[in-house]
Every structure is written in structure tokens, then in C-alpha cells.
Coordinates of C-alpha atoms and ligand atoms in Angstrom, one line a residue:
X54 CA 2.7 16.1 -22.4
X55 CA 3.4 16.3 -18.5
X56 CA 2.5 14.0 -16.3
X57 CA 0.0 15.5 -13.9
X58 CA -1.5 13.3 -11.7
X59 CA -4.4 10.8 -11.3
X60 CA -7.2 12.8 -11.6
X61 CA -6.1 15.1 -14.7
X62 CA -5.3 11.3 -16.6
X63 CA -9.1 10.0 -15.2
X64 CA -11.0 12.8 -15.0
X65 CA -13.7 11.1 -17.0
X66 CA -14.2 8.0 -14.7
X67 CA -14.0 10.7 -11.1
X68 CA -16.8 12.2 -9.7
X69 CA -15.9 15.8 -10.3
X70 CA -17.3 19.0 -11.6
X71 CA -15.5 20.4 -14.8
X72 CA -14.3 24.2 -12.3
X73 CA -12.7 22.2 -9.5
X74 CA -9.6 22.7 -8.2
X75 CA -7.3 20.0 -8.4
X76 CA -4.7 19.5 -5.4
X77 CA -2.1 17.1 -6.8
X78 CA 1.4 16.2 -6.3
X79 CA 1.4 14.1 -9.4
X80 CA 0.7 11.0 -7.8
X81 CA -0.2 7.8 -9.8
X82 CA 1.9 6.5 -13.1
X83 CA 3.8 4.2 -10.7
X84 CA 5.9 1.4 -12.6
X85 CA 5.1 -2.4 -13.2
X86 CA 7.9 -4.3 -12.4
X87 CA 8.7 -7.5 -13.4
X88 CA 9.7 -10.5 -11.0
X89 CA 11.8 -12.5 -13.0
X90 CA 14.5 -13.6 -10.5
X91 CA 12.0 -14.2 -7.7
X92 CA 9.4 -16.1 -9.7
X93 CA 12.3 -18.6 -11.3
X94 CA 12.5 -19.7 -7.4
X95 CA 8.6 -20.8 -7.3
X96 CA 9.2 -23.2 -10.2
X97 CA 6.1 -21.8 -12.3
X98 CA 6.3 -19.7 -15.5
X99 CA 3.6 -17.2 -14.2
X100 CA 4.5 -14.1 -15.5
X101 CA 4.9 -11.5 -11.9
X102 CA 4.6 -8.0 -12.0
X103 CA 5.1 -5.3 -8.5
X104 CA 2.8 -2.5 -9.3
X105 CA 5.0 -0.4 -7.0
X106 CA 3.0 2.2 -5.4
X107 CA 6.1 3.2 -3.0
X108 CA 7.1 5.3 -5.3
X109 CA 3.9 7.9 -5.2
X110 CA 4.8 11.6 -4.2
X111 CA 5.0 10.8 -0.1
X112 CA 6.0 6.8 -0.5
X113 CA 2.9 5.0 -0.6
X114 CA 0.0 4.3 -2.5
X115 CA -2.7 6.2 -0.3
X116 CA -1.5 9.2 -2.2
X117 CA -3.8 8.5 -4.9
X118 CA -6.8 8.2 -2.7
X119 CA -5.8 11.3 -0.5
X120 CA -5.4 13.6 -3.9
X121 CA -9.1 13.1 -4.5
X122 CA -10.2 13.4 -0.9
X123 CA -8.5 16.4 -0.6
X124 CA -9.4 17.8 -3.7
X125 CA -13.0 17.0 -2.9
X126 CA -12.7 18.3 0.5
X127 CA -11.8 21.5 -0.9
X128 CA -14.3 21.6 -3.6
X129 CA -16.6 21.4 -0.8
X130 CA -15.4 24.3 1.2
X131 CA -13.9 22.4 4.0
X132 CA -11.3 24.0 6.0
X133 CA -9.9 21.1 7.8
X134 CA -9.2 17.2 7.5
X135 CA -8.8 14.5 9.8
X136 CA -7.7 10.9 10.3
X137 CA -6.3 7.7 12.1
X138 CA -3.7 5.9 10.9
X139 CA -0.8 3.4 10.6
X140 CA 1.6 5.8 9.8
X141 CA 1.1 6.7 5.6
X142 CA -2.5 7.9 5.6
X143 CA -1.2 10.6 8.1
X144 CA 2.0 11.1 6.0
X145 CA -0.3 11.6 2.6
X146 CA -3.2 13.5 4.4
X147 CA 0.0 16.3 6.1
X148 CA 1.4 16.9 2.7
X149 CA -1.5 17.1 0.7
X150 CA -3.5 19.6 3.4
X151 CA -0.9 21.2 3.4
X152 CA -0.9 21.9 -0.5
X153 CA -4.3 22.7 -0.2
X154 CA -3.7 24.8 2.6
X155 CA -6.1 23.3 4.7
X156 CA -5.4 22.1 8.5
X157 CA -4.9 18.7 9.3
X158 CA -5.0 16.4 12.4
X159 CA -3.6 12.6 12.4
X160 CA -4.2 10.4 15.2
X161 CA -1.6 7.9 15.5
X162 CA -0.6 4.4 17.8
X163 CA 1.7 6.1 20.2
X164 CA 5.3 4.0 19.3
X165 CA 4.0 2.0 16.2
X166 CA 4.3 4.1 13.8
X167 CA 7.1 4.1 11.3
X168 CA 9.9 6.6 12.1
X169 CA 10.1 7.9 8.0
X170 CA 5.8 8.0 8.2
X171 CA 6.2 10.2 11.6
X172 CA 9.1 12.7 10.2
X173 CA 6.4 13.5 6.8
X174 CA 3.3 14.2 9.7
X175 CA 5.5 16.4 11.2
X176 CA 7.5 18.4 8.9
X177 CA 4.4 18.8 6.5
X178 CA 2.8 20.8 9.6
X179 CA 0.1 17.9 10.7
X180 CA -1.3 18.4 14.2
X181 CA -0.1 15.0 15.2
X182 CA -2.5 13.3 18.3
X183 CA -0.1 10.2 19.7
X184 CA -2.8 8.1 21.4
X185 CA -2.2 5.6 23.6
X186 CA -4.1 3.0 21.8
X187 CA -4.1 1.2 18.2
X188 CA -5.3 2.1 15.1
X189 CA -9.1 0.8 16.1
X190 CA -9.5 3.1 19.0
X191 CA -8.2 6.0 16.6
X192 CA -10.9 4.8 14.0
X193 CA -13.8 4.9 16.4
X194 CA -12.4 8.7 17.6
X195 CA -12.2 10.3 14.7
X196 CA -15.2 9.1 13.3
X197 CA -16.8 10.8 15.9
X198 CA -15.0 13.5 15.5
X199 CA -16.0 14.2 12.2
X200 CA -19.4 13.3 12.3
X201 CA -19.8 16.4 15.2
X202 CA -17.4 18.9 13.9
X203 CA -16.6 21.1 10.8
X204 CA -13.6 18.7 9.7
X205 CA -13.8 16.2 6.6
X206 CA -12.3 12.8 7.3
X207 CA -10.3 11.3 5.2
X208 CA -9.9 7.6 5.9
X209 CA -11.1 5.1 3.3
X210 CA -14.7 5.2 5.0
X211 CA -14.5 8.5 3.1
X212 CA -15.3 7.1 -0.6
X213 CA -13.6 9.7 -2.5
X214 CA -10.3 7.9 -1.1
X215 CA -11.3 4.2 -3.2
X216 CA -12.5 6.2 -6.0
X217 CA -8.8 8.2 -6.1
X218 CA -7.4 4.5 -5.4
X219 CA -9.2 2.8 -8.0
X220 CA -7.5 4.8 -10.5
X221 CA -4.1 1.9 -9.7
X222 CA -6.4 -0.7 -11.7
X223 CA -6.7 1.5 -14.5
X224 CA -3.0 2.3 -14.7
X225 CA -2.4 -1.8 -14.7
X226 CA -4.8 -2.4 -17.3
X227 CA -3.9 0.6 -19.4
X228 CA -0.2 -0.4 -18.8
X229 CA -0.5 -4.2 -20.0
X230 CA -3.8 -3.9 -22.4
X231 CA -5.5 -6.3 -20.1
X232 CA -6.3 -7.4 -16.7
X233 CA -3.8 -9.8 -14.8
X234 CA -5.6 -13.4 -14.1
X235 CA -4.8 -12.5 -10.1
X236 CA -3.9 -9.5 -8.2
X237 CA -2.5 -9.6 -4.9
X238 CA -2.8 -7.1 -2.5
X239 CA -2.0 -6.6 1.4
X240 CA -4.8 -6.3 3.6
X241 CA -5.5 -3.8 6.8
X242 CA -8.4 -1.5 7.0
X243 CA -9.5 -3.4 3.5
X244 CA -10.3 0.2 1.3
X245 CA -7.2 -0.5 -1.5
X246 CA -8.7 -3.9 -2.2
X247 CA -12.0 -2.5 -1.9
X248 CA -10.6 0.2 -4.6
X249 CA -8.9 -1.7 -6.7
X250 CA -12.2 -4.1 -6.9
X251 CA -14.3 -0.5 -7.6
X252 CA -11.4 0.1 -10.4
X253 CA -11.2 -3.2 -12.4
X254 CA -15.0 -3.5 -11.9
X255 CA -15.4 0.5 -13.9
X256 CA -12.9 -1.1 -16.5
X257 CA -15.2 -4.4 -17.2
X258 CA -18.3 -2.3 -17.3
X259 CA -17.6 -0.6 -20.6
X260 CA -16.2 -3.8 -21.9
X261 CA -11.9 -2.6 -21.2
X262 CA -10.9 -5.7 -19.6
X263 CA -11.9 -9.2 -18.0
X264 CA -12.1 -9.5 -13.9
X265 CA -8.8 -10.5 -12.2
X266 CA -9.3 -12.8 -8.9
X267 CA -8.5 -10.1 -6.3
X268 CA -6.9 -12.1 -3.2
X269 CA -6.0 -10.3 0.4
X270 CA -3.2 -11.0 2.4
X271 CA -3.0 -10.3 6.0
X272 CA 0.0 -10.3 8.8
X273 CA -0.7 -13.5 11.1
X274 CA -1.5 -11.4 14.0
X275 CA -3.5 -9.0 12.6
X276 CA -5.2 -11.4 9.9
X277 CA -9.3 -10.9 10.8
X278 CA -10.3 -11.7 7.2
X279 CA -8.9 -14.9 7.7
X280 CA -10.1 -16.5 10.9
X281 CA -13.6 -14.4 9.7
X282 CA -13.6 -12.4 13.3
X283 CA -12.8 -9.4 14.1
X284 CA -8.9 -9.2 16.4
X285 CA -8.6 -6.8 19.7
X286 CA -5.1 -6.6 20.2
X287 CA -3.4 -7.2 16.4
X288 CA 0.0 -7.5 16.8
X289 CA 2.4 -7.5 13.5
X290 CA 6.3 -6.0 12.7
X291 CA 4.0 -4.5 9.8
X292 CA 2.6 -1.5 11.7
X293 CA 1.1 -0.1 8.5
X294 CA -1.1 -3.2 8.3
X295 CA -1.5 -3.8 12.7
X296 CA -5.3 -3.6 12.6
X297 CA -7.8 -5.6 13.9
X298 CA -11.1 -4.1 12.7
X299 CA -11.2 -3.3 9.4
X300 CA -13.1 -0.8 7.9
X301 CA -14.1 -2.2 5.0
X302 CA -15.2 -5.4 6.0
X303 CA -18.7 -6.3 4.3
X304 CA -16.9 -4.9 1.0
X305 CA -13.8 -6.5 0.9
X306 CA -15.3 -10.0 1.9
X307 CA -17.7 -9.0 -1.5
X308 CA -14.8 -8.0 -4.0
X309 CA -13.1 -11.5 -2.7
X310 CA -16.5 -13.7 -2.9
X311 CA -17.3 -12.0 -6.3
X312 CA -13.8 -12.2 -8.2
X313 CA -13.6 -16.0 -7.0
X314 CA -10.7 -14.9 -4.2
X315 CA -9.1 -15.6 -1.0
X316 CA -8.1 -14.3 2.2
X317 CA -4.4 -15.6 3.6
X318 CA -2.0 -14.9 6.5
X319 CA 1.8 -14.6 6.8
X320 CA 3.6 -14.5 9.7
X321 CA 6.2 -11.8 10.9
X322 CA 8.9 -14.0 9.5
X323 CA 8.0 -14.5 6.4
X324 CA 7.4 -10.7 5.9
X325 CA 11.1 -9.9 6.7
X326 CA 12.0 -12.6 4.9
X327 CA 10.0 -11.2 1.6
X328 CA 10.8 -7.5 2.2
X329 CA 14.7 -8.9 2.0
X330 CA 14.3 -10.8 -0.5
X331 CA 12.5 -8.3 -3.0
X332 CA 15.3 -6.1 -1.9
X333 CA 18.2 -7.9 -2.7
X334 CA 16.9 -10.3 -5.6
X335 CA 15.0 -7.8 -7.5
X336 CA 16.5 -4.2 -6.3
X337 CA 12.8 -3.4 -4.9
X338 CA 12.9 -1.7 -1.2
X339 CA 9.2 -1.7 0.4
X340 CA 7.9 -1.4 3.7
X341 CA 7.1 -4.5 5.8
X342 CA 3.7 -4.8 5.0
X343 CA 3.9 -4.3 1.4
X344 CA 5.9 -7.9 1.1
X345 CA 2.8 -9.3 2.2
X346 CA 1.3 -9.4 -1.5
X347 CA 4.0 -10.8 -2.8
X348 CA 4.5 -13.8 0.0
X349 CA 1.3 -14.6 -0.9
X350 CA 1.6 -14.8 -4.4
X351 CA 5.0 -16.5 -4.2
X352 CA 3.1 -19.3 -1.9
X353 CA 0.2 -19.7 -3.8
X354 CA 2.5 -20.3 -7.2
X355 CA 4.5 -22.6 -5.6
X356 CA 1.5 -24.3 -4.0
X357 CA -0.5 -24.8 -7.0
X358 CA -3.2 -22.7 -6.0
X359 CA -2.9 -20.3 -9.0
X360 CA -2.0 -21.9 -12.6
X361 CA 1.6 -21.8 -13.6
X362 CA 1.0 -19.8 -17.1
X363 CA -1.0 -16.8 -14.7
X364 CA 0.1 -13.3 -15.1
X365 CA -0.2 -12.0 -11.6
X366 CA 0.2 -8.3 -10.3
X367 CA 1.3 -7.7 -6.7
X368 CA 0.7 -4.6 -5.2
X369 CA 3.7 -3.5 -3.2
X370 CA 2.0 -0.4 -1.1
X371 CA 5.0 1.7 0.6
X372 CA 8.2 2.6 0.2
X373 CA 11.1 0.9 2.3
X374 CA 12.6 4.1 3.6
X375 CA 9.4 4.5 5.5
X376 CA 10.4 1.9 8.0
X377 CA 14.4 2.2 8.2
X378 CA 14.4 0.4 11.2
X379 CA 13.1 -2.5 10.4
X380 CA 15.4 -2.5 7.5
X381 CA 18.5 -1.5 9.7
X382 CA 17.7 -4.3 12.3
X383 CA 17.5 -6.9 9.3
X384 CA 20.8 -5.5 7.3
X385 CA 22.9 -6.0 10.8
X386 CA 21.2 -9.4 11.3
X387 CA 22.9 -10.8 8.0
X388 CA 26.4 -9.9 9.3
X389 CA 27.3 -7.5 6.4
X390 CA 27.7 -4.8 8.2
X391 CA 31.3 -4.3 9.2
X392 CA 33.7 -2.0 10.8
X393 CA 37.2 -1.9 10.0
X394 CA 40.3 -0.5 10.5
X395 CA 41.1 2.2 7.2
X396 CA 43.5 -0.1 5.7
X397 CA 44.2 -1.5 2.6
X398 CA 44.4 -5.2 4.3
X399 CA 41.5 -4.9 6.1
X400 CA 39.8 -3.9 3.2
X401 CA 41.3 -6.1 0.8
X402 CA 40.5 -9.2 3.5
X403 CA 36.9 -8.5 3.7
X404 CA 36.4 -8.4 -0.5
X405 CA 38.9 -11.6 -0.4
X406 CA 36.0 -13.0 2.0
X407 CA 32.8 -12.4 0.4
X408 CA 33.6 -12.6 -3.8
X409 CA 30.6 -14.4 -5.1
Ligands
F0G208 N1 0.2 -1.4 3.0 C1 0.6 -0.2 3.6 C2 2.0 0.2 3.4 C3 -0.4 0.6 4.3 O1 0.0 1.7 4.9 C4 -1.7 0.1 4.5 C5 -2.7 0.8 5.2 C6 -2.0 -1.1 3.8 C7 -1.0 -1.8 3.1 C8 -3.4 -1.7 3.9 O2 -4.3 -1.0 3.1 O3 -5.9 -0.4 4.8 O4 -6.4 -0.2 2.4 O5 -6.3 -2.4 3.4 N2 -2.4 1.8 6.0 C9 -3.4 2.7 6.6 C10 -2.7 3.9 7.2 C11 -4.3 2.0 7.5 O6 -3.2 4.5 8.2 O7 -1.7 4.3 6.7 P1 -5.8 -1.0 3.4

């Protein structure tokens, strides 16, 4: 049968009346990948899997949450949505308003947003509001906003979002018959962890699967679940994950205290370093900020802190394209990135150079 999206595969486990109209791009049934090459390197035997959620309709994992908003936005009669964002909520709230045909207004971090994440708010039609300010100071607007005016929001304080999300756990479990002993997840605003805890949680309820240990993982400078207070000025090359005042906060620090989990932190380094190396070890381009989850796994394995014989699912959020950048700036850094003369010698002397 055709694929059609998360909430025609879930229906049963959505809040939704049986006449609604779904808005779908056929989001969901992303792939689990597995890390063979990459977990070698840690010395364990865990078995690794990349639930890779960059490859949802508009490149990132908040499609699944923004199908259901949307959907329920329209089933509601609303004309209008709104949000802040990092870059992909407004990318996934543009294309799916627009399906619907609803209007839709993003408030972004003037220069820190992704240039890929930017192109999808505009071309799908978004009223796009650059303010001069982060992602917090768009939170606190558009809540407002909403809360005064005719216009659904559609962040993850809008729980329609975590129940469209939680729909990823389902897909994992459904995928491998059982739970993973850990997933992994990067952490911002804290709904897809909150989500996938909602998800896993439906799953154990009617007896599916076990609990996984969820565990967040932050950027260093924009890691408030890890020094437990709340950041002002988060800084991070992971724009999608620069925030400093997350949402989510009393929830996420539940789903981690009641699977047995952790917060951690990686620095801007690290992430680069990650992002490349899933690229060119595995063949798996994500953003920055997606790398996160799987730094985190790959240190914790190495570490000790999760037993060798674990399986272990990482989710990797967005798509690398999102951010070509970043991934631009790291391709010249390695020095691969030549220009020649169109000869055959100069040609010839560069393969002669760089045979593995
Ligand atoms: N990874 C990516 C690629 C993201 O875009 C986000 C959040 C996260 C991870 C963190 O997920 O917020 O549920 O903890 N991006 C939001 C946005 C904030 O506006 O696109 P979270």
C-alpha cells in the first residue's frame, strides 16, 4: 500500500476525530541506519543505529510534529499559524501552511539561521519576521502573540507537535520489534525528547516494548540542562540547537529522571568533527546539531558509561543541506578542494597524490 504519512500509519494512537482532514506530505518512515564503521572506532560491540529524520519531506524531523499541528489547526478552523524558530520549525510550519492553505508567520534570529532553512520559509510563502534577537526573545513574542490573536502557534508548547513527534518512537520500535536499551537525542527547546519519551511511554503502556534510557545532548554554549540553569546569550555553530531557555524544561528533566538518563555537552569542535565524520565514514550528511546525538553516544561507549553489548539509537534531526555553509567552510578546511589547470597532468598529479 502507499506510504502516507504519520498520521494515516497511527491514526489509532493520535488524538483525532474519524472526518478530519489530514494535511500530509508523507512525512515519517525515515530509515534506521546502522553505524558499523563508526562504532568499530569506540572499541565496544554496541550495536548503533541513526534514526535519520533529515530525510522527512522539508529535511528535518519537526515535519512529523508540524503535520499534526497543522492538521489540528485546521480541524479547528484556524486560518493562520505562527512560530519562532532556529531555522526548521519555520521551514516545516511554511510548507505545511501552505498545503493547508493557511497563512503562516516565522520569527527568526536575524543572521543565525541556516541559509537552506531560510530559502524553504521563503519560497513556501512564510511571512518571515527577522528579529534582532535569539530564539528566546522570539519564544516570549509569539507566545504572546497567540495567546491575543486569532493565530494557532505551532511550537512544541503546542502538544499536538510531541504527539505528531512521538510517532519517531513508534517507527523504532515497530522497525526493530523492540526498544533500543538507550536513545540519544540532541537537545534545544527539549519537545523531541519530550516526544519521543510521550512515544516509547504509549508503546510500554499496552505492553509493545520495554523503556529505553532517553539521554540529551546539548551544544557547550547552549547546554542549560546541563549546568541545571537557564543561559542568556547561547552561543553554538549549531544554530538549530542555539537556545538558552528551553521550553520544555520541567518535562524533559522528567523523561531523563524517569528513564534513568543524562544530560551532556559537546563543544563546537566536536560537533564539526561528528557531522564530518558521519559524512565521510558512514555516507550520512546532517546538520550541525544533529551530530550532537551521536557525539554523545560515541563518548559514552567509549567511556563506559553505557554497556558494550547496548543497542543504541541516535536521532540525527536535519538534513546536511540545511546548513551548506558550515559544510562548505569544513570541506575547504581539509584541503580537498582544488583548482587546476584542465590538463591531463594536472589531473593525473592530483589522483597520483591522494590514492589511498
Ligand atoms: N536538531 C535540529 C536540527 C533542530 O532544528 C532542533 C530544534 C533540535 C535538534 C532540537 O530539538 O527543540 O525539540 O529539543 N529546532 C527548533 C527550530 C528549535 O526552531 O527549528 P528540540
Amino acid at each position: 500500500m502507499r506510504y502516507s504519512g504519520i498520521i494515516n500509519r497511527y491514526r489509532d494512537w493520535l488524538p483525532l476525530a474519524d472526518d478530519t482532514r489530514v494535511i500530509t506530505l508523507g512525512e515519517g518512515d525515515t530509515p534506521l541506519i546502522r553505524l558499523d564503521r563508526l562504532t568499530r572506532t569506540t572499541g565496544r560491540d554496541a550495536t548503533l543505529y541513526v534514526k535519520f529524520e533529515g530525510l522527512n519531506p522539508t529535511g528535518s524531523f519537526k515535519d512529523r510534529g508540524m503535520c499534526f499541528a497543522v492538521t489540528k489547526a485546521v480541524e479547528e478552523g484556524s486560518k493562520a499559524v505562527i512560530c519562532a524558530s532556529t531555522g526548521n520549525t519555520s521551514a516545516s510550519a511554511a510548507a505545511y501552511a501552505a498545503r493547508a492553505g493557511l497563512t503562516a508567520f516565522v520569527l527568526i534570529p536575524e543572521g543565525k539561521i541556516a541559509l537552506g532553512k531560510l530559502s524553504q520559509a521563503l519560497i513556501h510563502g512564510a511571512v518571515v519576521v527577522q528579529i534582532q534577537g535569539n530564539f528566546d526573545a522570539g519564544m516570549r513574542l509569539v507566545k504572546e502573540i497567540a495567546a491575543n490573536a486569532p493565530i494557532t502557534l505551532v511550537n512544541s508548547v503546542n502538544p499536538y507537535r510531541l504527539h505528531g513527534q512521538k510517532t519517531a518512537a513508534f517507527e523504532i520500535v515497530d522497525a526493530l520489534g523492540f526498544a533500543p536499551d538507550y536513545h540519544y537525542l540532541p537537545v534545544g527547546n527539549a519537545g523531541n525528547i519530550t516526544a519521543h519519551w510521550w512515544g516509547y511511554g504509549a508503546y510500554h503502556k499496552q505492553g509493545r516494548c520495554a523503556m529505553p534510557t532517553l539521554v540529551g545532548y546539548q551544544a557547550a554554549g547552549a547546554a542549560p540542562f546541563v549546568s541545571g540553569q537557564m543561559v542568556d546569550d547561547p552561543e553554538t555553530i549549531a544554530t538549530a540547537i542555539r537556545i538558552g531557555h528551553p521550553q520544555s524544561w520541567a518535562l524533559a528533566q522528567e523523561a531523563r529522571a524517569a528513564t534513568g538518563g543524562w544530560f551532556g555537552a559537546i563543544d563546537d569542535a566536536e560537533i564539526l568533527e561528528t557531522q564530518r565524520l558521519l559524512a565521510q565514514e558512514e555516507g550520512i550528511f546532517c546538520e550541525p546539531a544533529s551530530a550532537v546525538s551521536v557525539a554523545g553516544a560515541l563518548r559514552d561507549l567509549r567511556a563506559g558509561r553505557i554497556p558494550g553489548e547496548a543497542t543504541v539509537v541516535c536521532t540525527v534531526t536535519g538534513h546536511g543541506l540545511k546548513d551548506p555553509d558550515v559544510a562548505i567552510q569544513q570541506g575547504k578546511a581539509t584541503r580537498d578542494f582544488l583548482t587546476v589547470s584542465p590538463t591531463l597532468d594536472a589531473v593525473r598529479d592530483v589522483i597520483h597524490g591522494r590514492m589511498r
